[in-house]
Each structure stands twice: as C-alpha cells, then as structure tokens.
Short mmCIF file of C-alpha atoms in Angstrom, two decimals:
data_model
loop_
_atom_site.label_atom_id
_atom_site.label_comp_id
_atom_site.label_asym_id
_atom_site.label_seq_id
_atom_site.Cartn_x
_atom_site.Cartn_y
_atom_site.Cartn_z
CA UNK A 1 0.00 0.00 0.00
CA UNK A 2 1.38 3.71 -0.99
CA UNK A 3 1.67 6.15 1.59
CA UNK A 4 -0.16 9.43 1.13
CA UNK A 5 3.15 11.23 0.94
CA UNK A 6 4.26 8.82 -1.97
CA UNK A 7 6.17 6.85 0.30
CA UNK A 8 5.86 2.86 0.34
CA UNK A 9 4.57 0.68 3.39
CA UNK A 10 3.49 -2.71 3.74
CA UNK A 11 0.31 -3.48 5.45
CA UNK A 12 -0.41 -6.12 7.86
CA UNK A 13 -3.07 -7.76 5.10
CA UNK A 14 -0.15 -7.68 2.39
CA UNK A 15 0.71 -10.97 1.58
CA UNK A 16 4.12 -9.70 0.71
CA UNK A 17 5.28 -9.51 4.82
CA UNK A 18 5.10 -13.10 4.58
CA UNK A 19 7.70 -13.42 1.80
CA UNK A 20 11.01 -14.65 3.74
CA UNK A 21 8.68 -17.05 5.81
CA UNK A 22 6.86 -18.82 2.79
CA UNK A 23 7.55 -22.20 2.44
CA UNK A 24 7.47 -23.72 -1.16
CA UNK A 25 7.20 -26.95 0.26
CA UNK A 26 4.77 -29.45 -1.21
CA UNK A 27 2.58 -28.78 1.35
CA UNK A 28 2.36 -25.13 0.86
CA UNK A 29 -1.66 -23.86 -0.71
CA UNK A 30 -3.56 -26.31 -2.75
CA UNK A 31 -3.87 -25.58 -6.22
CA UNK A 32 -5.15 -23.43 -7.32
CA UNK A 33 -3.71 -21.15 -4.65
CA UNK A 34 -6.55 -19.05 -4.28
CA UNK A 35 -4.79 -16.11 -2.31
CA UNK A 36 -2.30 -15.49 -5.03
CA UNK A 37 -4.99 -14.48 -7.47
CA UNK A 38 -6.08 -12.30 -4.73
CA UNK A 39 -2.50 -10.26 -5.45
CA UNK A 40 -2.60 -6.35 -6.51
CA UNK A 41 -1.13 -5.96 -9.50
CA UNK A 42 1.75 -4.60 -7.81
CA UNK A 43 2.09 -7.35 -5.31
CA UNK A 44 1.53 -9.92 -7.89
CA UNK A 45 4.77 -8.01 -9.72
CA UNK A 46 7.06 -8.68 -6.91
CA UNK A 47 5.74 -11.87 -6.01
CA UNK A 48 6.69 -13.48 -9.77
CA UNK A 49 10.18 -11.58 -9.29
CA UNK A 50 10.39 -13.56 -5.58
CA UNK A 51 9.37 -16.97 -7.35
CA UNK A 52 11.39 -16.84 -10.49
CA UNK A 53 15.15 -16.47 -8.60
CA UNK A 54 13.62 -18.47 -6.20
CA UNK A 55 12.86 -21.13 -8.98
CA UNK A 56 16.09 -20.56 -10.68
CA UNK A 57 18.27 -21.39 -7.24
CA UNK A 58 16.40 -24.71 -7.03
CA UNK A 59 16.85 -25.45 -10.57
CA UNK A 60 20.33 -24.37 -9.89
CA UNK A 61 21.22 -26.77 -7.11
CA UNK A 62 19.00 -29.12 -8.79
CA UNK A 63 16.04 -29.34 -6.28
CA UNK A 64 13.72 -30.33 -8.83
CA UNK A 65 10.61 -30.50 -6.49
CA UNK A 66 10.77 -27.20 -5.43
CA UNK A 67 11.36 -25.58 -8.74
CA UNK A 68 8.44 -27.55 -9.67
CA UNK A 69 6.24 -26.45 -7.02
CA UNK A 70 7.83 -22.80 -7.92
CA UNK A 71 6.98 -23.09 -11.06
CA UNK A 72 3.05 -24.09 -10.33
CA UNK A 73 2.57 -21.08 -8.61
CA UNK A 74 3.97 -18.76 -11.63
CA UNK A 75 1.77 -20.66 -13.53
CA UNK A 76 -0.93 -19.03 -11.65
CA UNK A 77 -0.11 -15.71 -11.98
CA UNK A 78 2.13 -15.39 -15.13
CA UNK A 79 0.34 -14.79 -18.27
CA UNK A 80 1.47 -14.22 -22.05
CA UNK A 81 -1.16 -12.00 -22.21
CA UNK A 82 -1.29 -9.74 -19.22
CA UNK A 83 0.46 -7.27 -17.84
CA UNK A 84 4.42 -6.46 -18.63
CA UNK A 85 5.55 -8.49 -15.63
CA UNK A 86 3.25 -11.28 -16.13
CA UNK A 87 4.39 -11.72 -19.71
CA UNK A 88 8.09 -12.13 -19.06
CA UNK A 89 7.67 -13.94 -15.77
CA UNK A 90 5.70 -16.45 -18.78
CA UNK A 91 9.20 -16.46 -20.65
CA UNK A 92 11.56 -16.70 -17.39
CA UNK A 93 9.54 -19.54 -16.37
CA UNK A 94 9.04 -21.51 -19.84
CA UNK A 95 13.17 -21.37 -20.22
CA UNK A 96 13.69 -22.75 -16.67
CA UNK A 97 11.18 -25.44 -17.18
CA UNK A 98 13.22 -26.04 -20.59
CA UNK A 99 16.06 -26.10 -19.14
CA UNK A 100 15.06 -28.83 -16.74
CA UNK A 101 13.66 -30.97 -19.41
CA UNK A 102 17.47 -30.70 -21.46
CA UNK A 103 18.74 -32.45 -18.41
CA UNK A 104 16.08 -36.19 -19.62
CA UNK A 105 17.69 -35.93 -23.06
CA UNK A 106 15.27 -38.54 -24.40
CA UNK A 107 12.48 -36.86 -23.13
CA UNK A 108 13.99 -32.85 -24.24
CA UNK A 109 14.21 -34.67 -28.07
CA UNK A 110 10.90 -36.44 -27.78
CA UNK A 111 8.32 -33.49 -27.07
CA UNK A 112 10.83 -31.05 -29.56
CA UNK A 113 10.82 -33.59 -32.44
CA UNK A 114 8.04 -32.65 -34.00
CA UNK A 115 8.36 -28.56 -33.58
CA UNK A 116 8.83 -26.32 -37.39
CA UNK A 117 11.11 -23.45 -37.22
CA UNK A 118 9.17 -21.42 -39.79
CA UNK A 119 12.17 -19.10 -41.68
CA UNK A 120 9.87 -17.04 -43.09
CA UNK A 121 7.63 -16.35 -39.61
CA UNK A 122 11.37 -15.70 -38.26
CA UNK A 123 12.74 -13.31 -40.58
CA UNK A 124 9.33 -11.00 -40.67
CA UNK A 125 9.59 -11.09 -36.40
CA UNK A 126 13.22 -9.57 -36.78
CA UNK A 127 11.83 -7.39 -39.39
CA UNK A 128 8.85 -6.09 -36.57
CA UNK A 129 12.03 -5.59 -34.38
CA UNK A 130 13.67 -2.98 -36.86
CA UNK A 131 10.02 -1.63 -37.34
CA UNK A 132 9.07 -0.88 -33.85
CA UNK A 133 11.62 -0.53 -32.20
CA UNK A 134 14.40 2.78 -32.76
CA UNK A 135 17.37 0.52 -31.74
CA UNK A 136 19.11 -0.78 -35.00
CA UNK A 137 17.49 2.35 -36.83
CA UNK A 138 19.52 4.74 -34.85
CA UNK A 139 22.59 2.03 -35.05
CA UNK A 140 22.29 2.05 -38.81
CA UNK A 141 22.06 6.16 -38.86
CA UNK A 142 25.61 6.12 -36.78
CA UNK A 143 27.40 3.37 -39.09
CA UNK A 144 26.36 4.56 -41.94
CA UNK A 145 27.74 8.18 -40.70
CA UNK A 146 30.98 6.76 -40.06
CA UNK A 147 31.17 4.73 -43.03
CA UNK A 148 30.38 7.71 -44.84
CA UNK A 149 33.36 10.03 -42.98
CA UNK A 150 36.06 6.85 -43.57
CA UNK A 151 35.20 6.41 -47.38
CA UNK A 152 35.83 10.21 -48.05
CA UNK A 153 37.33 10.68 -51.56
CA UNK A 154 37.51 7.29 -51.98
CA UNK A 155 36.29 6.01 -55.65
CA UNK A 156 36.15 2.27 -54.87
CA UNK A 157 34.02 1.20 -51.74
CA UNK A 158 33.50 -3.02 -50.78
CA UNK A 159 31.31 -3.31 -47.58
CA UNK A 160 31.06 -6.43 -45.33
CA UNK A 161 27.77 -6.85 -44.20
CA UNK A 162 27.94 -10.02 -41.42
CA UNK A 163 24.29 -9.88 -40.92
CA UNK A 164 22.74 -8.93 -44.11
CA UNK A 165 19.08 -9.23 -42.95
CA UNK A 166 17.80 -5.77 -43.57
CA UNK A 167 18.08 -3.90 -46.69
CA UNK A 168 17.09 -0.26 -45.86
CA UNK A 169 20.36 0.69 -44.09
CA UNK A 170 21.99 0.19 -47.28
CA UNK A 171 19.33 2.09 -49.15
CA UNK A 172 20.06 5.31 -46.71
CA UNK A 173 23.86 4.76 -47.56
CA UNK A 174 22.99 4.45 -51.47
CA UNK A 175 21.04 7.84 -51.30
CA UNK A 176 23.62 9.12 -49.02
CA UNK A 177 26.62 8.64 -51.38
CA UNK A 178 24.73 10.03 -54.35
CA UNK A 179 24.94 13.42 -52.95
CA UNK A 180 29.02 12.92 -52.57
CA UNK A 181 30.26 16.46 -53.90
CA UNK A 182 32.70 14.55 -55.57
CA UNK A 183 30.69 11.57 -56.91
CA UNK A 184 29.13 8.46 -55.93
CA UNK A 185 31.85 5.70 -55.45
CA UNK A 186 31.87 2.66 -57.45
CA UNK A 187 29.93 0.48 -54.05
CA UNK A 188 30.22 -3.43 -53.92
CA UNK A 189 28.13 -4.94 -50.62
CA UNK A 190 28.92 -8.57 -49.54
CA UNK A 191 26.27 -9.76 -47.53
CA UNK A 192 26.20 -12.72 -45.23
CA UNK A 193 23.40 -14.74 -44.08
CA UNK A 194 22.46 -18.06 -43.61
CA UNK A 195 19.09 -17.80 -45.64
CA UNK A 196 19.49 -17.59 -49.26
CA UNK A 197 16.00 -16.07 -49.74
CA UNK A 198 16.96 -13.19 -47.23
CA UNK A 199 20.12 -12.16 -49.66
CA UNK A 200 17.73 -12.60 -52.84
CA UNK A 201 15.71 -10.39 -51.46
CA UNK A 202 18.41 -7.40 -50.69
CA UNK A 203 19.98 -7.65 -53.47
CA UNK A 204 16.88 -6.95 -55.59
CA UNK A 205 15.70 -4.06 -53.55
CA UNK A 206 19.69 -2.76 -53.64
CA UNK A 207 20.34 -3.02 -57.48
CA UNK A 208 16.87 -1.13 -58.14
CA UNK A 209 17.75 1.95 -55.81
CA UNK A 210 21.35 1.75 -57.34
CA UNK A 211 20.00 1.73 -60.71
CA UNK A 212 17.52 4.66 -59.98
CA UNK A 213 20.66 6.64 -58.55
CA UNK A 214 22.79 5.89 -61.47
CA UNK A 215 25.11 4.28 -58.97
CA UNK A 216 27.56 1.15 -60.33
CA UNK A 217 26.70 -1.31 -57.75
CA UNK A 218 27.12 -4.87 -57.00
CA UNK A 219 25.77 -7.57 -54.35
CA UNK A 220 27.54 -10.49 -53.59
CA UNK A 221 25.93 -13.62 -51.63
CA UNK A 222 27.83 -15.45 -49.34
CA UNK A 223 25.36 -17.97 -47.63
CA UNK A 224 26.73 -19.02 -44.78
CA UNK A 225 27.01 -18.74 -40.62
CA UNK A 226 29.01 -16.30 -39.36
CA UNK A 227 30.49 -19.43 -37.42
CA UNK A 228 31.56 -21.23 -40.51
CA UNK A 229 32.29 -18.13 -42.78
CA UNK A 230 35.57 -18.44 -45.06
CA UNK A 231 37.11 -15.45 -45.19
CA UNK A 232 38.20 -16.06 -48.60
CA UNK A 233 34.13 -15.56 -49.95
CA UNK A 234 34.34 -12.34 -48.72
CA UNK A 235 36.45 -11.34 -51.70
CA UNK A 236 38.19 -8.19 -50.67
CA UNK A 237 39.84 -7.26 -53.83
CA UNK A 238 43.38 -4.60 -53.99
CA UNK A 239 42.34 -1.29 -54.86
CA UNK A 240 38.88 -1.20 -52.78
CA UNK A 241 38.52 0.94 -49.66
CA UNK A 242 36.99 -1.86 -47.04
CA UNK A 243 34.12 -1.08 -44.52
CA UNK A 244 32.86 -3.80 -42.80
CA UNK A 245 29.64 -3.95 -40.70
CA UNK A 246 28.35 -6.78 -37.77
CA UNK A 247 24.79 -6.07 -36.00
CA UNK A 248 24.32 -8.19 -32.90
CA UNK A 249 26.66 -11.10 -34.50
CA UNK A 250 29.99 -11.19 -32.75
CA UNK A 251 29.01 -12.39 -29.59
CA UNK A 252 27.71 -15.89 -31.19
CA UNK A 253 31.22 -16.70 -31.87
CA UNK A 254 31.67 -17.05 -27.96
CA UNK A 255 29.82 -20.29 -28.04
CA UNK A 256 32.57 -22.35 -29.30
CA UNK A 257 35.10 -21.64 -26.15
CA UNK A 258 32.45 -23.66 -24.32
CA UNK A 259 32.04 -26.59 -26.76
CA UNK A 260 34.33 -29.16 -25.21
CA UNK A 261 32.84 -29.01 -21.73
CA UNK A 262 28.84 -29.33 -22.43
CA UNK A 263 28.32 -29.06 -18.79
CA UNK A 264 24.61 -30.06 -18.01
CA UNK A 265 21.82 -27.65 -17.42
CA UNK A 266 21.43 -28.76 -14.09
CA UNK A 267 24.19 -28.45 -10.98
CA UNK A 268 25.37 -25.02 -10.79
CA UNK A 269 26.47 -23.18 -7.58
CA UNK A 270 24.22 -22.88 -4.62
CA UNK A 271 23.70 -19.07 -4.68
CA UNK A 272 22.19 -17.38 -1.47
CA UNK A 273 21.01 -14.05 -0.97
CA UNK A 274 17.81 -14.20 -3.46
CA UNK A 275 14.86 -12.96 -0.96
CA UNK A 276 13.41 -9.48 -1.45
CA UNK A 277 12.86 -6.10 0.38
CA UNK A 278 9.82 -5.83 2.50
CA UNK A 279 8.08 -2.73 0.49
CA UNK A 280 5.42 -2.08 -2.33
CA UNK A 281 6.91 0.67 -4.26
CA UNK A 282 5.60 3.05 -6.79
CA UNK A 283 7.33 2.52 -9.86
CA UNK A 284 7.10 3.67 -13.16
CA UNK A 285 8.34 1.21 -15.43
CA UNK A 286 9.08 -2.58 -14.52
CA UNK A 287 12.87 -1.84 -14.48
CA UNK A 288 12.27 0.00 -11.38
CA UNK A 289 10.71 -2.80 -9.68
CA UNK A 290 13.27 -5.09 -10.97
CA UNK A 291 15.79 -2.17 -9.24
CA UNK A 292 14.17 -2.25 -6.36
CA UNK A 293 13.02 -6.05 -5.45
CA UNK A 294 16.71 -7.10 -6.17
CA UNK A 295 19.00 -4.83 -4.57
CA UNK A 296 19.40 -7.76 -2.11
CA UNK A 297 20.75 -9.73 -5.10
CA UNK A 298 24.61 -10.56 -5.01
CA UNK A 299 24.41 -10.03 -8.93
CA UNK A 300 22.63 -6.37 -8.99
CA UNK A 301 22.78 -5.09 -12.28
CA UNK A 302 25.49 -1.98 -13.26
CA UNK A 303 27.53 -3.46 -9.93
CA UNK A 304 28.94 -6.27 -12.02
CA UNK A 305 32.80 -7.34 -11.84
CA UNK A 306 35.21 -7.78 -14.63
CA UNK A 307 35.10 -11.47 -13.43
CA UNK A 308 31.44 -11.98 -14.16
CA UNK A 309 31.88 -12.94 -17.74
CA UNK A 310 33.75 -16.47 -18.14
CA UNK A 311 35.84 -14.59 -20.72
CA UNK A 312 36.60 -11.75 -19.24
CA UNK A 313 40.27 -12.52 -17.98
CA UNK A 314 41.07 -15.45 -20.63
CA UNK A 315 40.98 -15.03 -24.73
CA UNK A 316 38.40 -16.77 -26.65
CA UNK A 317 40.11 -19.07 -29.50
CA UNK A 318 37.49 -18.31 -32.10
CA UNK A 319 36.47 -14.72 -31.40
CA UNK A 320 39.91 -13.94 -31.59
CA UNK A 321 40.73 -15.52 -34.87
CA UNK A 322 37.82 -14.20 -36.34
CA UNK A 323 39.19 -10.85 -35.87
CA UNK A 324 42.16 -11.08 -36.80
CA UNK A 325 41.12 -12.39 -39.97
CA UNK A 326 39.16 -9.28 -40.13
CA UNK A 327 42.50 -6.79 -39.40
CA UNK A 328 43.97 -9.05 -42.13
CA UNK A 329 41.48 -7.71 -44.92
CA UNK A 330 43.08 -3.94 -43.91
CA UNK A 331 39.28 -2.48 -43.16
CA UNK A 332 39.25 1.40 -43.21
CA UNK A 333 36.75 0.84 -40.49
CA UNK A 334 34.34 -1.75 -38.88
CA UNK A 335 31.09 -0.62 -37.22
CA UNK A 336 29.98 -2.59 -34.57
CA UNK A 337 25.84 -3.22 -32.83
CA UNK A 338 25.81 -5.75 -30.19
CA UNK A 339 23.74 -6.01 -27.26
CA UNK A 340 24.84 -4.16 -24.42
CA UNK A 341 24.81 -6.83 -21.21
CA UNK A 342 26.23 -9.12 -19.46
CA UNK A 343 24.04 -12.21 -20.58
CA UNK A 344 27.45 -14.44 -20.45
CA UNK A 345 28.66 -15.34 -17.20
CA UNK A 346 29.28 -18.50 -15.68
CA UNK A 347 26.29 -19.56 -13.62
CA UNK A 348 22.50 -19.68 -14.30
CA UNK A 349 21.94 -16.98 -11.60
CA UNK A 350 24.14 -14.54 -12.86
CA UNK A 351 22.87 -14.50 -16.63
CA UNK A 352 19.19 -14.92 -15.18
CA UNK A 353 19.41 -12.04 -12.74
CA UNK A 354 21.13 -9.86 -16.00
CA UNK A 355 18.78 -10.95 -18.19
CA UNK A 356 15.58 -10.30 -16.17
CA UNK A 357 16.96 -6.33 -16.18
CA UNK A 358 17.69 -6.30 -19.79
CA UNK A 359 14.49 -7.72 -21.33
CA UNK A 360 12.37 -6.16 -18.35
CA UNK A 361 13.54 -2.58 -20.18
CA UNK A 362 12.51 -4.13 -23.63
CA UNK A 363 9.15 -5.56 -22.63
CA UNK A 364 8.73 -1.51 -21.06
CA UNK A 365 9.17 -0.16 -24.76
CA UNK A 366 6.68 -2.92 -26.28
CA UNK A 367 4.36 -1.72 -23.30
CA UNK A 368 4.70 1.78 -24.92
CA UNK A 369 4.79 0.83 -28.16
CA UNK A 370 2.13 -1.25 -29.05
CA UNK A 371 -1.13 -2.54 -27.36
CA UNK A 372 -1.30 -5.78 -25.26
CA UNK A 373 -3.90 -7.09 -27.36
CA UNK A 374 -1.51 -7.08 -30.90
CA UNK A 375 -0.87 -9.99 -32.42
CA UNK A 376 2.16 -8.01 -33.36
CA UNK A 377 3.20 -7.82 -29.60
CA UNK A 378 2.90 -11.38 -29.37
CA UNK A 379 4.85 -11.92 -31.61
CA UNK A 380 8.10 -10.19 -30.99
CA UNK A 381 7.91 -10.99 -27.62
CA UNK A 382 7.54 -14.71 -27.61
CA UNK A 383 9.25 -15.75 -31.31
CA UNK A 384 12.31 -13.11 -30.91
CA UNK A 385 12.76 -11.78 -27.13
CA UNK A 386 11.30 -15.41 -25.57
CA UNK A 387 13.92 -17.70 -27.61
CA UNK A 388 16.75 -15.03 -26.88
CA UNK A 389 15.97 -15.80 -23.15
CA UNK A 390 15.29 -19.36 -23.65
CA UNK A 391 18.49 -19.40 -24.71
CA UNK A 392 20.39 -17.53 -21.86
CA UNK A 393 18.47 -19.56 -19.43
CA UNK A 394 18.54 -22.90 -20.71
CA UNK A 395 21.39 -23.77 -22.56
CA UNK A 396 24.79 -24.30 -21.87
CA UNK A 397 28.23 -25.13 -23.79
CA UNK A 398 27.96 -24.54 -27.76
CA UNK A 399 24.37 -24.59 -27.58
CA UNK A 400 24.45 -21.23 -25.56
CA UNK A 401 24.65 -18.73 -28.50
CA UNK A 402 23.41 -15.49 -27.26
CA UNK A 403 26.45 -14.48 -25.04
CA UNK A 404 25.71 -10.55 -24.87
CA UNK A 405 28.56 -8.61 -23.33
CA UNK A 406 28.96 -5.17 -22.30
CA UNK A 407 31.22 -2.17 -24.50
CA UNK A 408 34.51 -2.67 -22.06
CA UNK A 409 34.32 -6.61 -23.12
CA UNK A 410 34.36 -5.31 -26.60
CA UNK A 411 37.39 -2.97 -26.43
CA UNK A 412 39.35 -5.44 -24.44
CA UNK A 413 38.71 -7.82 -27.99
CA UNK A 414 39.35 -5.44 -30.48
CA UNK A 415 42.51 -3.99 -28.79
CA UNK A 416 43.76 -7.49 -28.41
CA UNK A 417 42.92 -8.27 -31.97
CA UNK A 418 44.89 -5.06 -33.23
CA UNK A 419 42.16 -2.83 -33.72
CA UNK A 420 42.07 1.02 -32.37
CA UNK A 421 38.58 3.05 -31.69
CA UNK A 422 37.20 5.56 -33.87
CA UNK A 423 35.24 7.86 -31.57
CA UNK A 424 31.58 8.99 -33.73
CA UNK A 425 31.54 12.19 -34.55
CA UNK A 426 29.49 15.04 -33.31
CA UNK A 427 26.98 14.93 -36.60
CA UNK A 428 26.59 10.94 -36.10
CA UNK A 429 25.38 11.86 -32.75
CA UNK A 430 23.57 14.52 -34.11
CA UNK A 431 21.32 12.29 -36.21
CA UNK A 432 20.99 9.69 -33.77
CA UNK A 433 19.59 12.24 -31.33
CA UNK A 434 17.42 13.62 -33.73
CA UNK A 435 16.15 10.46 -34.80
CA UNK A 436 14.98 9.27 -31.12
CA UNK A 437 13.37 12.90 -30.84
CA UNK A 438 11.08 11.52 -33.63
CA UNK A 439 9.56 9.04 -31.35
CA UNK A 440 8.55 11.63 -29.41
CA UNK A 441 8.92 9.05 -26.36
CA UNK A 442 11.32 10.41 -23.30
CA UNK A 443 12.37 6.75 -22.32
CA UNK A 444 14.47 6.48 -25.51
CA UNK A 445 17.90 7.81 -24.80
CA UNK A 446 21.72 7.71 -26.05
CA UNK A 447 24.99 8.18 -23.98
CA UNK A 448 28.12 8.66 -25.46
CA UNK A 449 30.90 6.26 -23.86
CA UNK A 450 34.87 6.47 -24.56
CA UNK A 451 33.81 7.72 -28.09
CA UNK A 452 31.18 5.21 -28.66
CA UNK A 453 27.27 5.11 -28.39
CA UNK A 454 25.01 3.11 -25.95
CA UNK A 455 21.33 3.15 -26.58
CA UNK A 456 19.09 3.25 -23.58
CA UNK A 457 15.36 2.84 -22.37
CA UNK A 458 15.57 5.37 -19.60
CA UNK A 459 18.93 4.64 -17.77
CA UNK A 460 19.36 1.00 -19.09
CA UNK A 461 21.98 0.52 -21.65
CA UNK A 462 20.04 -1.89 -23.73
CA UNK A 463 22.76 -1.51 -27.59
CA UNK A 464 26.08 -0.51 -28.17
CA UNK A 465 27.77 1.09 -31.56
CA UNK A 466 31.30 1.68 -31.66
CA UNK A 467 33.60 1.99 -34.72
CA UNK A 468 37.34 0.31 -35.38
CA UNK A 469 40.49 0.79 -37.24
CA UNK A 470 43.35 -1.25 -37.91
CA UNK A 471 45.94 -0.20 -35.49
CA UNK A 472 49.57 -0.54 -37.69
#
C-alpha cells in the first residue's frame, strides 16, 4: 500500500510480509492457490520476481521438487497475455522449465521432435524488431555516418555486411553517397546470411535503388554462418577501400570456447542471498521494480565485476581468430551493434538475474509501443525476445549462443585483436539524437561512452555502436 506522501509501506493484510517465511514446500496452498490471485497488480509483480530467482536457485542446485512447485505457482499468476511483468515472468519460467527438461535428453528430443522453425515467420519477427523498435534504426544512422566520414574521396568502396538481414540501411547509404560532392563511389556490398531467400531479397531491392541513382553497384551472396564463414568468400579485392559492418553477430562466436565441456543444465552453484525487500513501491516502469526487489541480489545489475563474464580474464580461441582475420582484410573501419549486457557469465543466476533487467527494459518499450492485445506484440515478444531468453536460461556449452557482453568486453577484444577506436563524430550523434526525438517518447535515450554510443530505455543501456580501425 502507498503512503499518502508517496512513500511505500506494507500493510499487515499484504501478503508480501510473509515473503522470507513462505515455504514452497509441497505442502504449501492447494492448487489453485486461491490467495495469489487475490494479489494487486503490484504485489503480484514482486511476487513473480520472488518466485522466479527463487525457482532458478532450485533449478540451480538441482532441487527439482521445489522448482516444480515454484513453477506451479507462476503458472498461476504469469500470463502471455497480461500485464508487462506477467508476460516475461511467462518467458523466465518456460526457459527454466526447458532447461530442466534438457537435463532427460530422451524426453527434451521427444516433445521437440516434432516442432517447425518457420524461416519465413522468423525473418518478418526480426523485421517487426527494426520496425518498432528505434534501436538498429539509430545504429544504422551512426554506421552509416561513419562509413560515410572513412570512405571520403575514396572512388572504390567493398562493404562487409555479417548480418545482411535488412536492406534499408543500405538504401540510406545508397542515397547518401549520391549526394558525394565529388561523386558516388563505385559500391560493392557482400552480404552474409544463412538464408538464401533473405540475400535474394536485398539484393533486388539494392540493385533497383542503385539503378535509380545511377550508382555502379554490385551484391555479392555469401550464404553461410558467421560461425563457418571463409574469409576467402568475402572477396576483398586490392584497390577497394573496405568497410565492414556486424549487427548483434559477434558475440555468437563465444559459443565455441564452451564446446568441449557441455556441462549439463542442471548443478550449478548454490547461490544465497535471493529474498526481497519488505516494500510495495511506486514505480514507473518494470525496471524499477526489478531495481528495487533485487538490490538484495549478489548479482545487482550496473555493480557487475570484470570477473562476471567467463571470458573476461582469458581469450576466446574463435572470437579472436575471427578478428584477426578481419585486421587481415586492412578495413578502413568496422562498425559494430551488439547487445549491451552481461548475458554471459558463468552460472544460471548470474545470466538470469542480468537478463531479467535487460528484457524487463525491452518488454517496457513494447508496453509503450504497441497494445497488449496485438498480435504483433505477441509476436516479438515470444518468437524473438522469448527464444533469446530461452536461450540464456537454458542452454549451456555450444548450444548457448546469445552471449551478450557489455562495450569494455568489446574494447578489451578489439585492442587485443589489433584494432584502435574511432570515436563517432558530433553529426553521427547529431542524427541519432534527432532520430529518437522523432519518437517523441522520453524513455528512448543515447549516452556517449569512450567515443562510442550506448542506446538506452531510460537509464538502461540496452545496444552498443562503436567503430574500429586497424591499429599498424
């Protein structure tokens, strides 16, 4: 209950008091458990907080009765369809029952047998993404602006694209370098995807604004996994000024430093310290109760140590020869998008407590965005954000591909690979700021960091740009 003077209390008929002393014991309630559909929304919001790190510690230490009997009682207050916290408690607790199933590997491949993997429902949800959301717009405004600035004068241009999945940042660029006072370039793009239909698809939509420009263009399809990519395709020719771009790719290549061990999803550290402040507070978006029901946490958010990431103090084997290769090619500059958290530490509890931050500030902007009733919605957040957590939560080893890691992790990589920064300039901040003005939505915001850009949802870094040379 709020205080008249905005301050927060809890009452004597809160159920929340109780908290520290509930018992998730078997013989805890009946089901349904009448009294938590009783809950405020508010109460109900902290509650699914308390059950999911309570969940994930028993799944942890594998106490697989009590993250079952954890997971009943989400079940009766989660909902895909309700409100922001009910929707990705839904998610949290679908990837920790997952990952409890991948420990009965007949049973895991049994019930997943018979699932489709539509490509075509999967590359329209990362199209919604682009749509909706001002992240990769406003990362595509500040590559393109550097490109641009490194590719001065120059009459030959070959750009990398290592995640060729969208075709209007390239579109901008076309237009952009039409209105060189000196003359378009002469502008090959190599894209790379794993979907041939994806690259058909650019190219098409490429040659036709090149040819409306009067701009000699080519595309070149290299269908492959960024994992498996020979450099070689790439054909970076003598002569041609090299730009190469990666959105939200890198950190995929982290997955293969883990392949040897294929630990299971169950036995991780006993972690204590996962119980929750006795207060209702009045928050604004679910971020702040995240900040505020988890201070208590050992892994709080924005307190995290160098030593959090399983990387952090060691080199990864394929990350670094990956870029390597890439200094090898001689690029003039390489952009770089990639999520902006730590999503890749050692233990279930760390990457779930990160996690639950980082997608609790995403599900805010959908909130904003778009209505709980579109199909849209639904979309996005279960096909795109839900497998992203499914598989941060539930996998392990090679399996685990989306290893997000924060802009420091970054410039420890490139600066062991060879590569120096190349801080934005003050127009490519210009136009990013101008951009997120369009939205006309305050939560959108950008912060310059040691000459790079982090995109935030109020005062969560959510994406980070920075730009690269080849140090000689």
């Amino acid at each position: 209950m709020l205080q008249d003077d905005g301050s927060s209390s809890v009452t004597s008929s809160s159920p929340l008091q109780n908290f520290p002393m509930m018992s998730l014991s078997p013989n805890f309630g009946g089901s349904p458990y009448q009294w938590l559909k009783d809950l405020k929304s508010e109460d109900r919001g902290l509650y699914l907080i308390h059950l999911l790190l309570t969940c994930a510690n028993h799944v942890a230490i594998g106490n697989l009765e009590n993250a079952n009997i954890a997971l009943d009682q989400i079940s009766h207050l989660a909902s895909p369809n309700g409100d922001t916290m009910q929707r990705i408690a839904s998610y949290f607790a679908e990837s920790l029952a997952d990952r409890i199933l991948r420990s009965w590997n007949g049973i895991y491949k049994a019930l997943n047998s018979t699932k489709l993997r539509v490509v075509s429902e999967d590359i329209l949800v990362k199209k919604m993404f682009f749509e909706y959301f001002p992240f990769l717009k406003v990362a595509s405004v500040i590559a393109n602006q550097a490109i641009i600035e490194a590719m001065e004068g120059e009459k030959m241009v070959h750009i990398v694209d290592l995640n060729a999945s969208e075709p209007l940042q390239w579109r901008a660029l076309l237009q952009d370098l039409s209105a060189r006072p000196e003359g378009p370039p002469h502008l090959r793009i190599t894209g790379v995807h794993q979907q041939k239909q994806v690259l058909e698809q650019i190219a098409h939509v490429l040659t036709e604004e090149a040819e409306k420009l009067d701009i000699p263009f080519q595309f070149h399809q290299v269908v492959s996994k960024l994992e498996n990519l020979d450099i070689e395709k790439l054909r970076v020719k003598t002569g041609e000024a090299l730009a190469i771009s990666s959105v939200m790719q890198l950190h995929t290549l982290l997955a293969h430093d883990d392949e040897p061990q294929k630990k299971s999803p169950l036995g991780f550290k006993h972690l204590n310290g996962l119980h929750l402040q006795r207060a209702i507070v009045n928050q604004n978006t679910l971020g702040d109760l995240l900040e505020r029901e988890t201070t208590t946490n050992v892994f709080s958010p924005g307190n995290e140590s160098a030593s959090s990431s399983p990387l952090s103090s060691s080199a990864s084997t394929k990350m670094d020869g990956f870029l390597h290769a890439l200094w090898g090619l001689s690029p003039k500059v390489m952009v770089v998008t990639e999520q902006d958290s730590n999503h890749n530490g050692t233990t279930l509890m760390e990457r779930l407590s990160e996690s639950m931050y980082f997608y609790a500030a995403l599900f805010d902007c959908l909130e904003f965005t778009l209505q709980r009733t579109s199909l849209e919605r639904l979309k996005v957040e279960k096909m795109l954000f839900g497998e992203e957590i499914k598989n941060i939560v539930a996998c392990e080893g090679g399996e685990r591909k989306e290893r997000h890691e924060k802009l420091d992790k970054w410039f420890q990589r490139f600066d062991g690979a060879g590569f120096a920064n190349v801080p934005l300039s003050y127009y490519a901040m210009l136009q990013a700021r101008r951009l997120l003005q369009s939205y006309s939505c305050e939560g959108y915001k950008i912060k310059e960091e040691n000459g790079s850009v982090v995109i935030c949802w109020h005062d969560r870094a959510l994406f980070s740009v920075s730009a690269w040379r080849c140090r000689r």
